[in-house]
Backbone as JSON, one array per atom type, in Angstrom:
{
  "sequence": "MKSQSDIFSLIDAQNEIVDYWNSRREVGSAPLRADIDPGALRAHLHCISILELDGQGGATFRLIGTQLRNLIGADMRGCRIDDLPEEHASIWRMGGLSLLEGCQPQQGVVDLGETHHAWLRLPLRHLAADDAPTMVLCHDVLRRKKTRMSRPVFSLHPSAPRAVAA",
  "N": [[11.27, -6.6, 11.36], [10.38, -7.81, 8.49], [10.24, -7.78, 5.02], [8.23, -9.19, 2.47], [8.74, -10.19, -0.86], [7.15, -11.27, -2.91], [5.25, -11.35, -5.69], [2.9, -12.77, -5.83], [1.8, -12.76, -3.34], [0.36, -10.53, -2.97], [-2.36, -8.61, -1.71], [-5.85, -8.92, -2.6], [-6.92, -6.43, -3.49], [-4.62, -5.09, -4.28], [-3.75, -6.74, -6.34], [-5.75, -6.19, -8.25], [-5.17, -3.49, -8.77], [-2.56, -3.66, -9.82], [-3.09, -5.18, -12.13], [-4.7, -3.35, -13.54], [-2.83, -1.23, -13.84], [-0.9, -2.54, -15.43], [-2.43, -2.84, -17.74], [-2.47, -0.29, -18.73], [0.05, 0.43, -19.55], [2.92, 0.59, -21.76], [5.0, -1.89, -23.25], [7.86, -2.4, -21.33], [7.96, 0.18, -20.28], [6.85, 2.62, -17.89], [3.42, 3.5, -17.27], [1.8, 6.56, -18.35], [0.97, 9.23, -16.13], [-1.35, 10.57, -16.83], [-2.75, 8.59, -18.11], [-3.87, 7.05, -16.2], [-6.9, 6.39, -14.85], [-8.73, 7.73, -12.3], [-11.33, 6.91, -11.71], [-11.38, 4.23, -12.4], [-10.09, 3.12, -10.33], [-11.6, 3.57, -8.15], [-12.63, 2.13, -5.9], [-10.39, 1.82, -4.39], [-9.24, 4.22, -3.79], [-9.07, 5.47, -1.27], [-6.82, 4.44, -0.08], [-4.73, 5.12, -1.64], [-1.89, 6.93, -2.76], [-0.11, 9.46, -4.54], [3.12, 10.14, -5.48], [5.53, 12.59, -6.37], [8.65, 12.33, -7.76], [11.83, 13.73, -6.97], [14.25, 13.25, -8.17], [16.47, 13.1, -6.62], [16.21, 11.3, -4.62], [14.19, 12.14, -2.96], [10.67, 12.9, -2.38], [7.46, 14.33, -3.21], [4.16, 14.7, -2.05], [1.45, 14.39, -4.22], [-1.09, 13.5, -4.28], [-3.23, 12.16, -1.8], [-4.86, 9.57, -0.19], [-7.95, 9.25, 1.74], [-7.89, 7.43, 3.96], [-5.19, 7.33, 4.47], [-4.65, 10.0, 4.95], [-6.13, 10.34, 7.3], [-4.67, 8.67, 8.99], [-2.25, 10.08, 9.23], [-3.19, 12.52, 10.08], [-3.4, 14.9, 8.77], [-3.68, 16.74, 5.67], [-1.42, 16.08, 3.29], [-0.78, 16.96, 0.76], [1.43, 18.45, -1.53], [3.46, 18.53, 0.28], [6.64, 17.27, 1.4], [7.9, 13.91, 1.8], [9.83, 13.83, 3.75], [8.91, 15.73, 5.53], [7.22, 14.49, 7.24], [6.64, 12.82, 10.42], [8.97, 10.28, 11.41], [7.78, 7.73, 11.89], [5.57, 7.75, 10.2], [6.65, 8.54, 7.74], [8.21, 6.37, 7.07], [6.41, 4.57, 6.02], [5.95, 5.34, 3.35], [8.48, 5.1, 2.35], [8.91, 2.48, 1.92], [9.99, 0.07, -0.33], [11.85, 1.6, -1.59], [11.85, 4.4, -3.07], [13.45, 5.64, -5.0], [14.45, 3.55, -6.38], [13.17, 2.33, -8.59], [13.68, 0.45, -10.67], [13.56, -0.94, -13.93], [10.89, -0.51, -14.27], [8.91, -1.98, -12.9], [6.34, -3.39, -10.78], [6.64, -3.0, -7.26], [6.36, -4.59, -4.16], [5.21, -5.59, -0.9], [4.77, -7.15, 2.33], [4.66, -6.17, 5.6], [5.25, -7.08, 8.91], [4.06, -5.5, 11.64], [3.84, -5.95, 14.33], [1.13, -5.55, 16.04], [-0.25, -5.0, 13.76], [-0.45, -5.43, 10.16], [1.32, -4.23, 7.35], [0.58, -3.82, 4.15], [2.08, -3.06, 1.17], [2.43, -1.32, -1.95], [4.12, -0.28, -4.84], [4.04, 1.54, -7.74], [5.53, 2.57, -10.64], [5.24, 5.67, -12.45], [5.09, 7.8, -15.35], [5.38, 11.28, -15.96], [5.41, 12.73, -18.35], [5.32, 11.78, -21.81], [7.83, 11.91, -22.95], [9.53, 11.35, -20.88], [12.05, 9.19, -19.83], [12.55, 7.68, -17.57], [10.75, 6.72, -14.6], [8.86, 9.32, -13.06], [7.06, 9.69, -11.16], [5.21, 8.03, -8.54], [2.76, 5.67, -7.97], [1.23, 4.79, -5.09], [0.02, 2.25, -2.97], [-1.19, 1.62, 0.11], [-1.98, -0.37, 2.8], [-2.96, -0.66, 6.04], [-3.61, -3.0, 8.41], [-5.21, -4.29, 11.26], [-4.16, -7.19, 12.95], [-5.98, -10.2, 12.75], [-7.57, -11.7, 15.46], [-7.35, -14.98, 16.65], [-10.17, -16.93, 16.96], [-10.98, -18.83, 19.62], [-12.37, -21.91, 20.55], [-14.24, -22.81, 23.44], [-12.56, -24.81, 25.82], [-13.6, -26.02, 27.97], [-16.92, -26.47, 29.17], [-19.92, -25.58, 30.9], [-21.96, -28.0, 31.9], [-25.46, -28.45, 32.11], [-26.41, -30.42, 33.93], [-24.23, -31.21, 35.34], [-22.19, -30.81, 38.23], [-19.84, -29.46, 38.0], [-17.41, -28.01, 35.66], [-17.06, -29.56, 32.47], [-15.17, -31.31, 29.96], [-15.39, -30.05, 26.67]],
  "CA": [[10.36, -6.24, 10.29], [10.88, -8.4, 7.27], [9.35, -7.58, 3.89], [8.16, -10.26, 1.49], [8.72, -9.6, -2.2], [6.55, -12.23, -3.82], [4.1, -10.69, -6.31], [1.7, -13.58, -5.64], [1.24, -12.56, -2.0], [-0.39, -9.27, -2.91], [-3.77, -8.74, -1.36], [-6.71, -8.83, -3.78], [-7.01, -5.04, -3.97], [-3.38, -4.76, -4.97], [-3.77, -7.47, -7.62], [-6.6, -5.42, -9.16], [-4.45, -2.27, -9.14], [-1.45, -4.06, -10.71], [-3.7, -5.56, -13.41], [-5.09, -2.11, -14.22], [-1.58, -0.54, -14.19], [-0.33, -3.26, -16.58], [-3.26, -2.59, -18.93], [-2.27, 1.09, -19.17], [1.45, 0.68, -19.89], [3.53, 0.01, -22.94], [6.04, -2.84, -22.86], [9.15, -1.85, -20.92], [7.92, 1.53, -19.7], [5.77, 2.9, -16.95], [2.34, 4.28, -17.89], [1.73, 7.99, -18.06], [0.02, 9.59, -15.07], [-2.6, 10.96, -17.49], [-3.44, 7.38, -18.56], [-4.48, 6.39, -15.04], [-8.22, 6.95, -14.58], [-9.11, 7.52, -10.91], [-12.6, 6.19, -11.65], [-11.12, 2.79, -12.5], [-9.53, 2.71, -9.04], [-12.49, 4.2, -7.16], [-12.76, 1.33, -4.68], [-9.11, 1.79, -3.68], [-8.69, 5.58, -3.68], [-8.81, 5.86, 0.12], [-5.51, 3.9, 0.31], [-3.77, 5.46, -2.71], [-1.21, 8.23, -2.8], [0.79, 9.64, -5.69], [4.3, 10.92, -5.12], [6.36, 13.08, -7.46], [10.05, 12.14, -7.41], [12.66, 14.91, -7.28], [15.48, 12.83, -8.83], [17.56, 13.06, -5.64], [15.8, 10.4, -3.55], [13.07, 12.7, -2.22], [9.38, 12.86, -3.07], [6.42, 15.24, -2.75], [2.81, 14.18, -2.22], [0.56, 15.05, -5.17], [-2.43, 13.02, -3.93], [-3.19, 11.27, -0.65], [-6.2, 9.06, 0.1], [-8.53, 9.62, 3.03], [-7.42, 6.57, 5.04], [-3.81, 7.73, 4.77], [-4.76, 11.34, 5.56], [-6.59, 10.13, 8.68], [-3.55, 8.09, 9.72], [-1.29, 11.14, 9.49], [-3.87, 13.6, 10.77], [-3.3, 16.13, 7.97], [-3.59, 16.6, 4.22], [0.0, 16.31, 3.0], [-0.53, 17.36, -0.64], [2.4, 19.52, -1.67], [4.52, 18.36, 1.29], [7.62, 16.22, 1.14], [7.9, 12.78, 2.73], [10.71, 14.18, 4.87], [8.18, 16.59, 6.46], [6.44, 13.64, 8.13], [7.37, 12.11, 11.48], [9.58, 9.05, 10.87], [6.85, 6.59, 11.94], [4.71, 7.81, 9.01], [7.5, 8.63, 6.55], [8.7, 5.03, 6.74], [5.38, 3.89, 5.21], [6.15, 5.65, 1.93], [9.84, 4.74, 1.93], [8.92, 1.06, 1.58], [10.2, -0.19, -1.75], [12.92, 2.45, -2.12], [11.22, 5.2, -4.12], [14.38, 5.98, -6.08], [14.95, 2.31, -6.96], [12.1, 1.74, -9.41], [14.35, -0.03, -11.87], [12.81, -1.87, -14.76], [9.47, -0.12, -14.34], [8.12, -3.1, -12.42], [5.73, -3.19, -9.47], [7.34, -3.44, -6.06], [5.37, -4.78, -3.13], [5.6, -6.41, 0.23], [3.93, -7.14, 3.52], [5.52, -6.0, 6.76], [4.62, -7.37, 10.19], [4.34, -4.39, 12.56], [3.39, -6.34, 15.67], [-0.33, -5.69, 16.1], [-0.82, -4.76, 12.43], [0.31, -5.73, 8.95], [1.34, -3.15, 6.36], [0.73, -4.3, 2.78], [2.43, -1.89, 0.37], [2.6, -1.5, -3.39], [4.69, 0.89, -5.5], [3.94, 1.43, -9.2], [6.11, 3.76, -11.28], [4.48, 6.41, -13.46], [5.79, 8.9, -16.03], [4.56, 12.48, -16.09], [5.37, 13.07, -19.77], [5.72, 10.7, -22.71], [9.27, 12.05, -23.22], [10.3, 10.87, -19.73], [12.57, 7.83, -19.97], [12.45, 7.02, -16.28], [9.58, 7.14, -13.81], [8.97, 10.59, -12.34], [6.02, 9.65, -10.14], [4.94, 6.7, -8.02], [1.43, 5.39, -7.43], [1.42, 3.97, -3.89], [-1.16, 1.7, -2.31], [-0.77, 1.19, 1.43], [-3.07, -0.83, 3.66], [-2.57, -1.05, 7.4], [-4.71, -3.78, 8.99], [-4.98, -4.98, 12.53], [-4.17, -8.63, 12.8], [-7.18, -10.84, 13.26], [-7.31, -12.6, 16.57], [-7.94, -16.3, 16.44], [-11.28, -17.24, 17.84], [-10.8, -20.17, 20.14], [-13.59, -22.45, 21.15], [-13.97, -23.14, 24.84], [-12.08, -26.16, 26.09], [-14.54, -26.54, 28.97], [-18.22, -25.81, 29.24], [-20.69, -25.98, 32.07], [-23.1, -28.83, 31.51], [-26.54, -28.13, 33.07], [-26.64, -31.45, 34.95], [-22.99, -31.5, 36.03], [-21.88, -29.83, 39.27], [-18.6, -28.78, 37.67], [-17.14, -27.9, 34.24], [-16.63, -30.78, 31.81], [-14.51, -31.06, 28.68], [-16.34, -29.87, 25.58]],
  "C": [[10.92, -6.76, 8.98], [9.82, -8.24, 6.18], [9.38, -8.79, 2.98], [8.05, -9.63, 0.12], [8.18, -10.57, -3.23], [5.27, -11.63, -4.38], [2.8, -11.47, -6.07], [1.08, -13.39, -4.27], [0.5, -11.23, -1.87], [-1.83, -9.53, -2.49], [-4.61, -8.48, -2.61], [-6.79, -7.42, -4.35], [-5.76, -4.67, -4.76], [-3.26, -5.51, -6.29], [-4.6, -6.71, -8.66], [-5.86, -4.17, -9.66], [-3.31, -2.59, -10.09], [-1.99, -4.44, -12.08], [-4.08, -4.31, -14.21], [-3.84, -1.36, -14.7], [-0.94, -1.2, -15.42], [-1.12, -3.0, -17.86], [-3.03, -1.2, -19.51], [-0.85, 1.37, -19.67], [1.84, 0.07, -21.22], [4.65, -0.89, -22.46], [7.34, -2.1, -22.51], [9.12, -0.44, -20.35], [6.73, 1.67, -18.76], [4.66, 3.67, -17.68], [2.45, 5.76, -17.55], [0.72, 8.23, -16.95], [-1.34, 9.91, -15.68], [-3.4, 9.74, -17.97], [-4.11, 6.61, -17.42], [-5.79, 7.12, -14.72], [-8.6, 6.69, -13.13], [-10.42, 6.75, -10.76], [-12.42, 4.69, -11.71], [-10.59, 2.23, -11.18], [-10.38, 3.19, -7.87], [-12.54, 3.44, -5.85], [-11.5, 1.36, -3.82], [-8.55, 3.18, -3.38], [-8.34, 5.98, -2.25], [-7.42, 5.41, 0.6], [-4.41, 4.26, -0.69], [-3.16, 6.84, -2.47], [-0.37, 8.26, -4.06], [1.89, 10.58, -5.24], [5.02, 11.36, -6.38], [7.81, 13.01, -6.98], [10.86, 13.36, -7.81], [13.98, 14.55, -7.95], [16.67, 12.74, -7.89], [17.19, 12.18, -4.44], [14.65, 10.92, -2.71], [11.79, 12.64, -3.04], [8.39, 13.79, -2.39], [5.06, 14.61, -3.02], [2.04, 15.03, -3.24], [-0.89, 14.66, -4.88], [-2.25, 12.11, -2.71], [-4.61, 10.88, -0.28], [-6.65, 9.34, 1.52], [-8.05, 8.74, 4.18], [-6.01, 6.97, 5.45], [-3.77, 9.12, 5.41], [-5.18, 11.22, 7.02], [-5.48, 9.55, 9.54], [-2.56, 9.17, 10.15], [-1.91, 12.27, 10.31], [-3.81, 14.93, 10.04], [-3.29, 15.79, 6.5], [-2.17, 17.01, 3.82], [0.27, 16.69, 1.54], [0.39, 18.56, -0.69], [3.55, 19.44, -0.67], [5.44, 17.21, 0.9], [7.49, 15.1, 2.17], [8.72, 13.13, 3.96], [10.05, 15.11, 5.88], [7.37, 15.8, 7.48], [7.28, 13.13, 9.29], [7.85, 10.76, 10.93], [8.62, 7.86, 10.87], [5.91, 6.58, 10.73], [5.54, 7.85, 7.73], [7.97, 7.24, 6.11], [7.7, 4.24, 5.9], [5.65, 4.1, 3.73], [7.56, 5.34, 1.44], [9.94, 3.26, 1.58], [9.1, 0.91, 0.07], [11.27, 0.68, -2.35], [12.46, 3.25, -3.31], [12.16, 5.54, -5.27], [14.87, 4.74, -6.81], [13.89, 1.6, -7.79], [12.66, 1.28, -10.75], [13.45, -0.98, -12.63], [11.34, -1.59, -14.86], [8.55, -1.27, -13.95], [7.48, -2.76, -11.08], [6.66, -3.69, -8.37], [6.3, -3.53, -4.97], [5.93, -5.6, -2.0], [4.57, -6.33, 1.33], [4.89, -7.1, 4.71], [4.71, -6.26, 8.03], [5.04, -6.27, 11.16], [3.88, -4.7, 13.99], [1.89, -6.58, 15.69], [-1.01, -5.5, 14.74], [0.1, -5.32, 11.35], [0.24, -4.51, 8.04], [1.61, -3.79, 5.01], [0.96, -3.07, 1.9], [2.68, -2.29, -1.07], [3.14, -0.2, -3.96], [4.69, 0.64, -7.01], [4.49, 2.69, -9.84], [5.19, 4.35, -12.34], [5.41, 7.42, -14.11], [4.85, 10.08, -16.12], [4.36, 12.84, -17.56], [5.83, 11.88, -20.62], [7.22, 10.74, -23.0], [10.13, 11.56, -22.06], [10.74, 9.43, -19.96], [12.37, 7.03, -18.7], [11.2, 7.5, -15.56], [9.86, 8.45, -13.07], [7.94, 10.69, -11.22], [5.84, 8.2, -9.69], [3.51, 6.65, -7.5], [1.65, 4.41, -6.28], [0.06, 3.49, -3.39], [-0.68, 1.11, -1.0], [-1.99, 0.83, 2.26], [-2.47, -1.27, 4.98], [-3.76, -1.74, 8.04], [-4.29, -4.37, 10.32], [-5.01, -6.48, 12.26], [-5.46, -9.18, 13.39], [-6.79, -11.76, 14.41], [-8.0, -13.92, 16.28], [-9.05, -16.51, 17.45], [-11.07, -18.68, 18.33], [-12.11, -20.65, 20.74], [-13.27, -22.85, 22.57], [-13.52, -24.6, 24.98], [-13.03, -26.82, 27.09], [-15.85, -25.8, 28.84], [-18.96, -26.33, 30.47], [-21.92, -26.74, 31.6], [-24.19, -28.62, 32.56], [-26.7, -29.16, 34.18], [-25.37, -31.78, 35.74], [-22.7, -30.42, 37.07], [-20.6, -29.06, 39.0], [-18.41, -28.75, 36.17], [-16.65, -29.23, 33.7], [-16.0, -30.42, 30.49], [-15.55, -30.99, 27.58], [-16.07, -30.84, 24.46]]
}
């Protein structure tokens, strides 16, 4: 499982979210949670979660989108990441939640065999007085890989008694 860290490989939805996040922040600091309008992210809310950092490497869910809730099978608001089974907890650990240095977006795409996991982590501050991020806006998309449609190599020609090359 190798993660790519090239901001240009973000999927379109994540580019829109990063653009919006950048428009809400001041130079060198993360935007305030109160400055993020859920209505501006309406098309992406099903894949968004917000985590509150505890300062010791742990995090608690404050919001979790419907696609993510369906994946887990429960509403995890108020629960810690560590309360999840490891297969689900690893989704939110992508990007190292305690390593949001420089208040920059962190993202990647992970190949999970039959699916891809595109993840995005955007630091947020709860209060204007906060120097460091205290929350993280997460966008996680799990997609099944598309199968390549192959055209038939042979076809049955109506006048031929056997298959012929197409």
